[in-house]
CSV table of C-alpha atoms in Angstrom, one decimal:
chain,number,residue,atom,x,y,z
A,1,MET,CA,29.2,0.0,38.8
A,2,SER,CA,29.2,2.2,35.7
A,3,GLN,CA,27.6,1.0,32.5
A,4,LYS,CA,29.9,0.1,29.6
A,5,LYS,CA,30.0,2.8,26.9
A,6,LEU,CA,28.6,1.4,23.7
A,7,GLU,CA,30.8,2.7,20.9
A,8,ILE,CA,30.6,1.8,17.2
A,9,ASN,CA,31.5,3.3,13.8
A,10,PHE,CA,28.3,4.9,12.5
A,11,THR,CA,27.6,3.3,9.1
A,12,LYS,CA,24.4,2.3,7.5
A,13,ASP,CA,25.1,-1.4,7.9
A,14,ASN,CA,26.2,-1.1,11.5
A,15,ILE,CA,23.2,1.0,12.5
A,16,ALA,CA,20.8,-1.4,10.6
A,17,SER,CA,22.2,-4.3,12.6
A,18,LEU,CA,21.6,-2.7,16.1
A,19,PRO,CA,19.0,-4.5,18.2
A,20,LEU,CA,16.0,-2.6,19.6
A,21,PRO,CA,16.0,-2.3,23.4
A,22,GLU,CA,13.2,-4.2,25.2
A,23,THR,CA,12.3,-1.1,27.3
A,24,ASP,CA,13.3,2.6,27.4
A,25,ARG,CA,16.2,3.4,25.1
A,26,VAL,CA,19.9,2.7,24.5
A,27,THR,CA,22.6,5.1,23.5
A,28,TYR,CA,25.5,4.4,21.1
A,29,HIS,CA,28.5,6.6,20.6
A,30,ASP,CA,30.1,7.3,17.2
A,31,SER,CA,33.8,6.2,17.2
A,32,HIS,CA,34.6,8.5,14.3
A,33,LYS,CA,37.4,10.8,15.5
A,34,LEU,CA,35.9,13.9,13.8
A,35,ALA,CA,32.5,13.5,15.5
A,36,SER,CA,33.2,13.9,19.2
A,37,GLY,CA,30.1,13.6,21.3
A,38,LEU,CA,27.9,12.3,18.5
A,39,GLN,CA,25.3,9.8,19.8
A,40,LEU,CA,22.5,7.7,18.3
A,41,ARG,CA,19.7,7.0,20.8
A,42,ILE,CA,17.5,4.1,19.9
A,43,ALA,CA,14.1,3.7,21.6
A,44,ALA,CA,12.1,0.5,22.1
A,45,SER,CA,9.6,1.9,19.5
A,46,GLY,CA,12.3,1.8,16.9
A,47,SER,CA,12.9,5.5,16.5
A,48,LYS,CA,16.6,6.5,16.1
A,49,THR,CA,17.7,10.0,17.0
A,50,PHE,CA,21.1,11.7,16.5
A,51,CYS,CA,22.3,14.0,19.3
A,52,VAL,CA,25.5,15.6,20.6
A,53,PHE,CA,26.4,15.0,24.3
A,54,ARG,CA,29.1,17.2,25.7
A,55,ARG,CA,30.3,18.5,29.1
A,56,VAL,CA,30.9,22.2,29.2
A,57,ARG,CA,32.5,24.6,31.7
A,58,GLY,CA,32.2,23.2,35.2
A,59,GLY,CA,31.6,19.7,33.9
A,60,GLN,CA,27.9,20.3,33.4
A,61,PRO,CA,26.5,17.8,30.8
A,62,GLU,CA,24.5,19.2,27.9
A,63,ARG,CA,22.7,17.3,25.1
A,64,VAL,CA,21.7,18.8,21.8
A,65,THR,CA,19.2,16.8,19.7
A,66,LEU,CA,20.0,17.0,15.9
A,67,GLY,CA,17.3,14.9,14.2
A,68,ARG,CA,16.0,11.5,13.3
A,69,TYR,CA,17.8,8.9,11.3
A,70,THR,CA,17.2,8.5,8.3
A,71,ASP,CA,15.7,12.0,7.9
A,72,MET,CA,19.3,13.1,8.6
A,73,SER,CA,22.2,11.1,7.1
A,74,ILE,CA,25.2,10.1,9.1
A,75,ASP,CA,27.4,12.6,7.2
A,76,GLN,CA,25.0,15.4,8.0
A,77,ALA,CA,24.9,14.4,11.7
A,78,ARG,CA,28.7,14.4,11.8
A,79,ARG,CA,28.9,17.8,10.2
A,80,GLN,CA,26.4,19.3,12.6
A,81,ALA,CA,28.2,17.7,15.5
A,82,GLY,CA,31.4,19.4,14.4
A,83,GLN,CA,29.7,22.7,14.1
A,84,ILE,CA,28.3,22.4,17.7
A,85,ASN,CA,31.6,21.3,19.0
A,86,ALA,CA,33.2,24.3,17.4
A,87,ALA,CA,30.6,26.6,19.0
A,88,ILE,CA,31.1,25.1,22.4
A,89,ALA,CA,34.9,25.5,22.0
A,90,ASP,CA,34.3,29.2,21.4
A,91,GLY,CA,32.6,29.4,24.8
A,92,LYS,CA,29.0,29.4,23.5
A,93,ASN,CA,26.2,27.9,25.6
A,94,PRO,CA,25.0,24.6,24.1
A,95,ALA,CA,21.4,25.6,25.1
A,96,ALA,CA,21.8,28.6,22.8
A,97,VAL,CA,23.2,26.4,20.1
A,98,LYS,CA,20.2,24.2,20.4
A,99,ARG,CA,17.8,27.1,20.2
A,100,ALA,CA,19.6,28.3,17.1
A,101,HIS,CA,19.3,24.8,15.6
A,102,LYS,CA,15.6,24.7,16.3
A,103,ALA,CA,15.1,28.1,14.8
A,104,GLU,CA,16.8,27.1,11.6
A,105,PRO,CA,14.3,27.2,8.7
A,106,THR,CA,13.2,24.1,6.9
A,107,PHE,CA,13.1,23.8,3.2
A,108,GLY,CA,9.3,24.2,3.5
A,109,ASP,CA,9.8,27.5,5.3
A,110,LEU,CA,12.2,28.7,2.6
A,111,PHE,CA,9.9,27.7,-0.2
A,112,GLY,CA,7.0,29.5,1.5
A,113,GLU,CA,9.0,32.7,1.6
A,114,TYR,CA,10.1,32.2,-2.0
A,115,ILE,CA,6.5,31.9,-3.1
A,116,ARG,CA,5.2,34.8,-1.0
A,117,ARG,CA,8.0,37.3,-1.6
A,118,HIS,CA,9.3,36.4,-5.0
A,119,ALA,CA,7.3,34.0,-7.1
A,120,LYS,CA,3.8,35.5,-6.7
A,121,PRO,CA,4.9,39.1,-7.3
A,122,ASN,CA,7.2,38.3,-10.2
A,123,LYS,CA,6.3,35.0,-11.9
A,124,LEU,CA,3.2,34.3,-14.0
A,125,THR,CA,3.9,30.6,-13.4
A,126,TRP,CA,4.1,30.7,-9.6
A,127,ALA,CA,1.2,28.3,-9.3
A,128,GLU,CA,3.2,25.7,-11.3
A,129,ASP,CA,6.0,26.1,-8.8
A,130,ALA,CA,3.6,25.5,-6.0
A,131,GLN,CA,2.2,22.4,-7.7
A,132,ARG,CA,5.6,20.9,-8.3
A,133,TYR,CA,6.6,21.5,-4.7
A,134,GLU,CA,3.5,19.8,-3.4
A,135,GLN,CA,3.9,16.8,-5.8
A,136,TYR,CA,7.6,16.2,-5.7
A,137,LEU,CA,9.3,18.2,-2.9
A,138,SER,CA,7.0,18.6,0.1
A,139,LYS,CA,7.3,15.1,1.4
A,140,PRO,CA,11.1,14.5,1.0
A,141,LEU,CA,12.3,18.1,1.8
A,142,GLY,CA,9.4,20.0,3.4
A,143,ASN,CA,10.3,19.3,7.1
A,144,LYS,CA,14.1,19.0,6.7
A,145,LYS,CA,16.3,21.7,8.2
A,146,LEU,CA,18.4,23.4,5.5
A,147,SER,CA,21.6,22.2,7.0
A,148,ALA,CA,20.3,18.6,6.7
A,149,ILE,CA,19.9,18.8,3.0
A,150,ASP,CA,23.0,18.2,0.9
A,151,ARG,CA,23.6,17.6,-2.8
A,152,ASN,CA,23.1,13.9,-2.4
A,153,VAL,CA,19.5,14.4,-1.1
A,154,VAL,CA,18.6,16.7,-4.0
A,155,ALA,CA,20.3,14.4,-6.6
A,156,SER,CA,18.3,11.4,-5.2
A,157,ILE,CA,15.0,13.3,-5.8
A,158,HIS,CA,16.1,14.1,-9.3
A,159,SER,CA,17.1,10.5,-10.0
A,160,SER,CA,13.8,9.2,-8.5
A,161,ILE,CA,11.6,11.3,-10.8
A,162,THR,CA,13.8,10.4,-13.8
A,163,LEU,CA,13.5,6.7,-13.1
A,164,GLY,CA,9.8,7.2,-12.8
A,165,GLY,CA,9.7,8.0,-16.5
A,166,HIS,CA,9.7,11.8,-16.2
A,167,PRO,CA,13.2,13.1,-17.1
A,168,ILE,CA,12.0,16.5,-18.2
A,169,VAL,CA,9.9,17.0,-15.1
A,170,ALA,CA,12.9,15.9,-13.1
A,171,ASN,CA,14.9,18.8,-14.7
A,172,ARG,CA,12.1,21.3,-13.9
A,173,VAL,CA,12.0,20.2,-10.3
A,174,LEU,CA,15.7,20.5,-10.0
A,175,ALA,CA,15.6,24.0,-11.5
A,176,LEU,CA,12.9,24.9,-9.0
A,177,VAL,CA,15.1,23.8,-6.1
A,178,SER,CA,18.0,25.7,-7.5
A,179,SER,CA,15.8,28.8,-7.9
A,180,VAL,CA,14.6,28.6,-4.3
A,181,TYR,CA,18.1,28.3,-3.0
A,182,GLY,CA,19.4,31.0,-5.3
A,183,TRP,CA,16.7,33.4,-4.1
A,184,GLY,CA,17.3,32.4,-0.5
A,185,ILE,CA,21.0,33.2,-0.8
A,186,ASN,CA,20.3,36.6,-2.3
A,187,VAL,CA,18.0,37.6,0.6
A,188,GLY,CA,20.2,36.1,3.3
A,189,LEU,CA,18.1,33.1,4.3
A,190,CYS,CA,20.6,30.5,3.4
A,191,ASP,CA,24.2,30.2,2.4
A,192,VAL,CA,24.6,27.3,-0.1
A,193,ASN,CA,22.7,26.1,-3.2
A,194,THR,CA,22.7,22.3,-2.8
A,195,ALA,CA,21.2,21.9,-6.3
A,196,LYS,CA,24.3,23.2,-8.0
A,197,GLY,CA,26.5,20.7,-9.8
A,198,ILE,CA,23.8,18.1,-10.3
A,199,LYS,CA,23.8,16.9,-13.9
A,200,ARG,CA,20.5,17.4,-15.6
A,201,ASN,CA,18.9,14.9,-18.0
A,202,ARG,CA,19.5,15.5,-21.7
A,203,GLU,CA,16.6,17.3,-23.4
A,204,ASN,CA,16.0,17.3,-27.1
A,205,SER,CA,14.4,20.4,-28.7
A,206,ARG,CA,10.8,19.7,-29.6
A,207,ASP,CA,9.8,20.3,-33.2
A,208,ARG,CA,6.2,19.0,-32.8
A,209,PHE,CA,3.3,21.0,-34.2
A,210,LEU,CA,0.0,20.3,-35.8
A,211,GLN,CA,0.4,19.0,-39.4
A,212,GLY,CA,-2.1,19.7,-42.2
A,213,ASP,CA,-3.6,16.2,-42.0
A,214,GLU,CA,-4.1,16.5,-38.2
A,215,PHE,CA,-6.1,19.7,-38.3
A,216,PRO,CA,-9.4,18.1,-39.2
A,217,ARG,CA,-9.2,15.7,-36.3
A,218,PHE,CA,-8.1,18.4,-33.9
A,219,PHE,CA,-11.0,20.8,-34.9
A,220,ALA,CA,-13.5,17.9,-34.8
A,221,ALA,CA,-12.4,17.1,-31.3
A,222,LEU,CA,-12.7,20.7,-30.3
A,223,ALA,CA,-16.2,20.8,-31.8
A,224,GLU,CA,-17.1,17.8,-29.5
A,225,GLU,CA,-15.7,19.5,-26.4
A,226,THR,CA,-18.6,20.4,-24.1
A,227,ASN,CA,-16.6,22.8,-21.9
A,228,GLN,CA,-16.8,26.1,-23.9
A,229,THR,CA,-14.1,27.8,-21.8
A,230,MET,CA,-11.6,25.0,-22.6
A,231,LYS,CA,-12.5,25.0,-26.2
A,232,ASP,CA,-12.0,28.8,-26.5
A,233,TYR,CA,-8.8,28.6,-24.5
A,234,PHE,CA,-7.2,26.0,-26.9
A,235,LEU,CA,-8.3,27.9,-29.9
A,236,VAL,CA,-7.0,31.3,-28.7
A,237,SER,CA,-3.7,29.5,-27.8
A,238,LEU,CA,-3.4,28.2,-31.3
A,239,LEU,CA,-4.5,31.3,-33.1
A,240,THR,CA,-2.4,33.8,-31.2
A,241,GLY,CA,0.7,31.7,-30.5
A,242,ALA,CA,1.0,33.3,-27.1
A,243,ARG,CA,2.6,31.5,-24.2
A,244,ARG,CA,0.4,29.3,-22.1
A,245,ALA,CA,0.7,31.3,-18.9
A,246,ASN,CA,-0.2,34.5,-20.7
A,247,VAL,CA,-3.3,33.0,-22.3
A,248,LEU,CA,-4.4,31.5,-19.0
A,249,SER,CA,-4.2,34.9,-17.3
A,250,MET,CA,-5.5,36.9,-20.2
A,251,ARG,CA,-7.4,40.1,-19.0
A,252,TRP,CA,-10.3,41.9,-20.6
A,253,ALA,CA,-8.6,45.2,-19.7
A,254,ASP,CA,-5.6,44.3,-21.9
A,255,ILE,CA,-7.7,43.7,-25.0
A,256,ASN,CA,-8.4,46.5,-27.5
A,257,PHE,CA,-11.2,45.4,-29.9
A,258,GLU,CA,-10.8,48.5,-32.1
A,259,ARG,CA,-7.2,47.9,-32.8
A,260,ALA,CA,-7.5,44.1,-32.7
A,261,GLU,CA,-4.7,43.9,-30.2
A,262,TRP,CA,-3.9,42.3,-26.9
A,263,ARG,CA,-1.3,44.0,-24.7
A,264,ILE,CA,0.8,41.7,-22.4
A,265,GLU,CA,2.7,43.9,-20.0
A,266,GLU,CA,5.2,41.2,-19.0
A,267,THR,CA,6.0,37.9,-20.7
A,268,LYS,CA,8.3,35.1,-19.8
A,269,ASN,CA,11.4,36.8,-21.2
A,270,GLY,CA,10.7,39.9,-19.1
A,271,THR,CA,9.5,42.1,-22.0
A,272,PRO,CA,6.0,43.4,-22.9
A,273,GLN,CA,4.3,42.1,-26.0
A,274,THR,CA,1.5,43.4,-28.2
A,275,VAL,CA,-0.3,40.4,-29.8
A,276,THR,CA,-2.2,41.0,-33.0
A,277,LEU,CA,-5.6,39.4,-32.9
A,278,SER,CA,-6.9,37.8,-36.1
A,279,PRO,CA,-10.7,38.1,-37.0
A,280,GLU,CA,-11.2,34.5,-35.8
A,281,VAL,CA,-9.8,35.4,-32.3
A,282,ILE,CA,-11.8,38.6,-32.2
A,283,SER,CA,-15.0,36.5,-32.9
A,284,ILE,CA,-14.2,34.1,-30.1
A,285,LEU,CA,-13.5,37.0,-27.6
A,286,LYS,CA,-16.7,38.8,-28.7
A,287,GLU,CA,-18.7,35.6,-27.9
A,288,ARG,CA,-17.0,35.4,-24.5
A,289,GLU,CA,-17.4,39.1,-23.6
A,290,PRO,CA,-19.2,39.1,-20.2
A,291,GLN,CA,-22.3,41.1,-19.4
A,292,GLN,CA,-20.9,42.2,-16.1
A,293,VAL,CA,-17.4,43.5,-15.1
A,294,ALA,CA,-14.9,40.6,-15.1
A,295,THR,CA,-11.1,40.5,-14.8
A,296,PHE,CA,-10.1,37.3,-16.7
A,297,VAL,CA,-11.1,36.1,-20.1
A,298,PHE,CA,-10.8,32.5,-18.9
A,299,PRO,CA,-11.9,32.6,-15.2
A,300,GLY,CA,-11.2,29.8,-12.8
A,301,SER,CA,-12.3,28.8,-9.3
A,302,GLY,CA,-8.7,28.7,-7.8
A,303,LYS,CA,-6.8,31.3,-5.8
A,304,SER,CA,-5.4,32.9,-9.0
A,305,GLY,CA,-8.9,33.7,-10.2
A,306,HIS,CA,-8.2,32.4,-13.7
A,307,LEU,CA,-8.0,29.0,-15.5
A,308,MET,CA,-5.1,26.9,-14.5
A,309,GLU,CA,-3.5,23.8,-16.1
A,310,PRO,CA,-6.3,22.2,-18.2
A,311,LYS,CA,-4.8,18.7,-18.3
A,312,LYS,CA,-8.0,16.7,-18.2
A,313,SER,CA,-9.6,18.6,-21.1
A,314,TRP,CA,-6.4,18.5,-23.2
A,315,LYS,CA,-6.2,14.7,-22.6
A,316,ARG,CA,-9.8,14.3,-23.6
A,317,ILE,CA,-9.3,16.3,-26.9
A,318,LEU,CA,-6.2,14.4,-27.8
A,319,GLU,CA,-8.0,11.1,-27.3
A,320,HIS,CA,-10.9,12.2,-29.4
A,321,ALA,CA,-8.6,13.5,-32.1
A,322,ALA,CA,-6.3,10.4,-32.0
A,323,LEU,CA,-3.3,12.6,-31.6
A,324,GLU,CA,-0.1,11.7,-29.7
A,325,ASN,CA,2.8,13.5,-28.3
A,326,LEU,CA,1.1,16.9,-28.6
A,327,ARG,CA,1.4,19.5,-25.8
A,328,VAL,CA,-0.5,22.7,-25.3
A,329,HIS,CA,2.8,24.6,-25.8
A,330,ASP,CA,3.0,22.9,-29.3
A,331,LEU,CA,0.0,25.1,-30.4
A,332,ARG,CA,2.3,28.1,-30.0
A,333,ARG,CA,4.9,26.4,-32.2
A,334,THR,CA,2.2,25.5,-34.7
A,335,LEU,CA,1.4,29.1,-35.5
A,336,GLY,CA,5.1,29.9,-36.1
A,337,SER,CA,5.4,26.9,-38.3
A,338,TRP,CA,2.4,27.8,-40.4
A,339,GLN,CA,3.6,31.4,-40.7
A,340,ALA,CA,6.8,30.0,-42.2
A,341,LYS,CA,4.8,27.9,-44.6
A,342,SER,CA,3.0,31.1,-45.6
A,343,GLY,CA,6.3,32.7,-46.5
A,344,ALA,CA,6.9,34.9,-43.4
A,345,SER,CA,10.4,35.8,-42.6
A,346,LEU,CA,12.1,34.7,-39.4
A,347,ALA,CA,12.1,38.3,-38.2
A,348,ILE,CA,8.3,38.5,-38.5
A,349,ILE,CA,7.8,35.1,-36.8
A,350,GLY,CA,10.1,36.2,-34.0
A,351,LYS,CA,8.1,39.4,-33.6
A,352,SER,CA,4.8,37.5,-33.6
A,353,LEU,CA,5.9,35.1,-30.9
A,354,ASN,CA,8.0,37.6,-28.9
A,355,HIS,CA,11.2,35.5,-29.1
A,356,LYS,CA,14.1,37.1,-27.4
A,357,ASN,CA,17.1,36.9,-29.7
A,358,VAL,CA,20.0,39.3,-29.4
A,359,ALA,CA,21.1,38.9,-33.0
A,360,THR,CA,17.7,40.1,-34.3
A,361,THR,CA,16.6,42.5,-31.6
A,362,ALA,CA,17.3,45.5,-33.8
A,363,ILE,CA,15.3,44.1,-36.7
A,364,TYR,CA,12.3,43.3,-34.4
A,365,ALA,CA,12.4,46.9,-33.1
A,366,ARG,CA,12.0,48.3,-36.6
A,367,LEU,CA,9.0,46.1,-37.4
A,368,ASP,CA,5.5,47.5,-36.9
A,369,LEU,CA,2.4,45.3,-36.5
A,370,ASP,CA,1.2,45.5,-40.1
A,371,PRO,CA,3.4,42.8,-41.7
A,372,VAL,CA,3.0,40.8,-38.5
A,373,ARG,CA,-0.8,41.1,-38.7
A,374,LEU,CA,-0.8,40.1,-42.4
A,375,SER,CA,1.4,37.0,-41.6
A,376,VAL,CA,-0.7,35.9,-38.6
A,377,ASN,CA,-4.0,36.3,-40.5
A,378,MET,CA,-2.6,34.4,-43.5
A,379,ALA,CA,-1.4,31.6,-41.3
A,380,THR,CA,-4.7,31.5,-39.3
A,381,SER,CA,-6.7,31.4,-42.5
A,382,ALA,CA,-4.6,28.6,-43.8
A,383,MET,CA,-5.0,26.5,-40.7
A,384,MET,CA,-8.7,27.1,-40.5
A,385,ALA,CA,-9.1,26.2,-44.2
A,386,ALA,CA,-7.1,23.0,-43.8
A,387,GLY,CA,-9.4,21.9,-41.0
A,388,LYS,CA,-12.7,22.8,-42.7
A,389,GLU,CA,-11.7,21.5,-46.1
A,390,LYS,CA,-10.6,18.1,-45.0
A,391,THR,CA,-13.4,17.7,-42.5
A,392,ALA,CA,-15.9,18.4,-45.2
A,393,SER,CA,-14.3,16.0,-47.6
A,394,SER,CA,-14.5,13.3,-45.1
A,395,ILE,CA,-18.3,13.5,-44.9
A,396,PRO,CA,-20.1,11.3,-47.5
A,397,ASN,CA,-22.6,12.9,-49.9
A,398,ASP,CA,-26.2,12.6,-48.9
A,399,PRO,CA,-27.8,10.2,-51.5
A,400,THR,CA,-31.0,12.3,-51.4
A,401,ASP,CA,-29.2,15.4,-52.8
């Protein structure tokens, strides 16, 4: 006597209500008319696996395993079942279809290729991409086949990070996913960017920079910092206004002490930049100049060879200085703000910070470094004076004087 076919409409509620078999496994068939042959096999252990069961030419049965529920959603399973049915209808061997499915790359595979072939050769911030992947994407997406990832999956990750209190990070992670898919499409590794169309969180432009009354506390906290490399890194970031990734990967070979210049061959906006170095920065670099040949000004123990994200040191300095809502990138904005206070034009500030602005590109091109150097030096002197003056005034007079 043949066993009765167990057929249900695959929905989350229906699947959740299915009992576990006492032994072996039980198979349920999807009653959805567009998912012919789609099955859900439930084992006594509790595992639930989607597969497609079809008879091909000659009546020979073939089963193609798709993936586990809930790693794969019901809609994704139905779509794959439709694709497999179409392939079989075209006369293709289900075994070959199954091999093709197994050979399909996961998101982790695609990300690995993205890092190796694109990010490392072209992006100064590739290590940040790798860190974001490990922290936010490796677990939910790493082992998923590309065909098993739809916009709902990516939107859920974005929403989860947002609800965790990190809306800006959520946007950056979403942008990373979109970049990975975009690169994958360009090189023929995937066909669809599932991050497209997902609404990003609203971001307000930051206008935070160190104010005059904050400089004494900031410099006092730097003076207390025991890690000289971190202290120098933050000071160079402040006094050059260069982007964080460029300062982190600063090379001795790119520094010209005679001209007091630092040549950056490629910045974030894709253009080179010559950074004028104030006497204060030259002094810091002279103190750091190694006795033996070295590549990076701020060396690190990681794979990159240079200092990476100094979160702990930055947090420590902010706590000592009693400063809130200040990021390392705000040090770059601080230089520009103090240049403006010193009377510098927007063109000179843009040239100093290597801003890419179509409307003023022609003006930047006509500027040489002399007015830029004067502006940077004036702003640097003003900032240093603000710190020294108010720090000194806060120290009580010695009654023995």
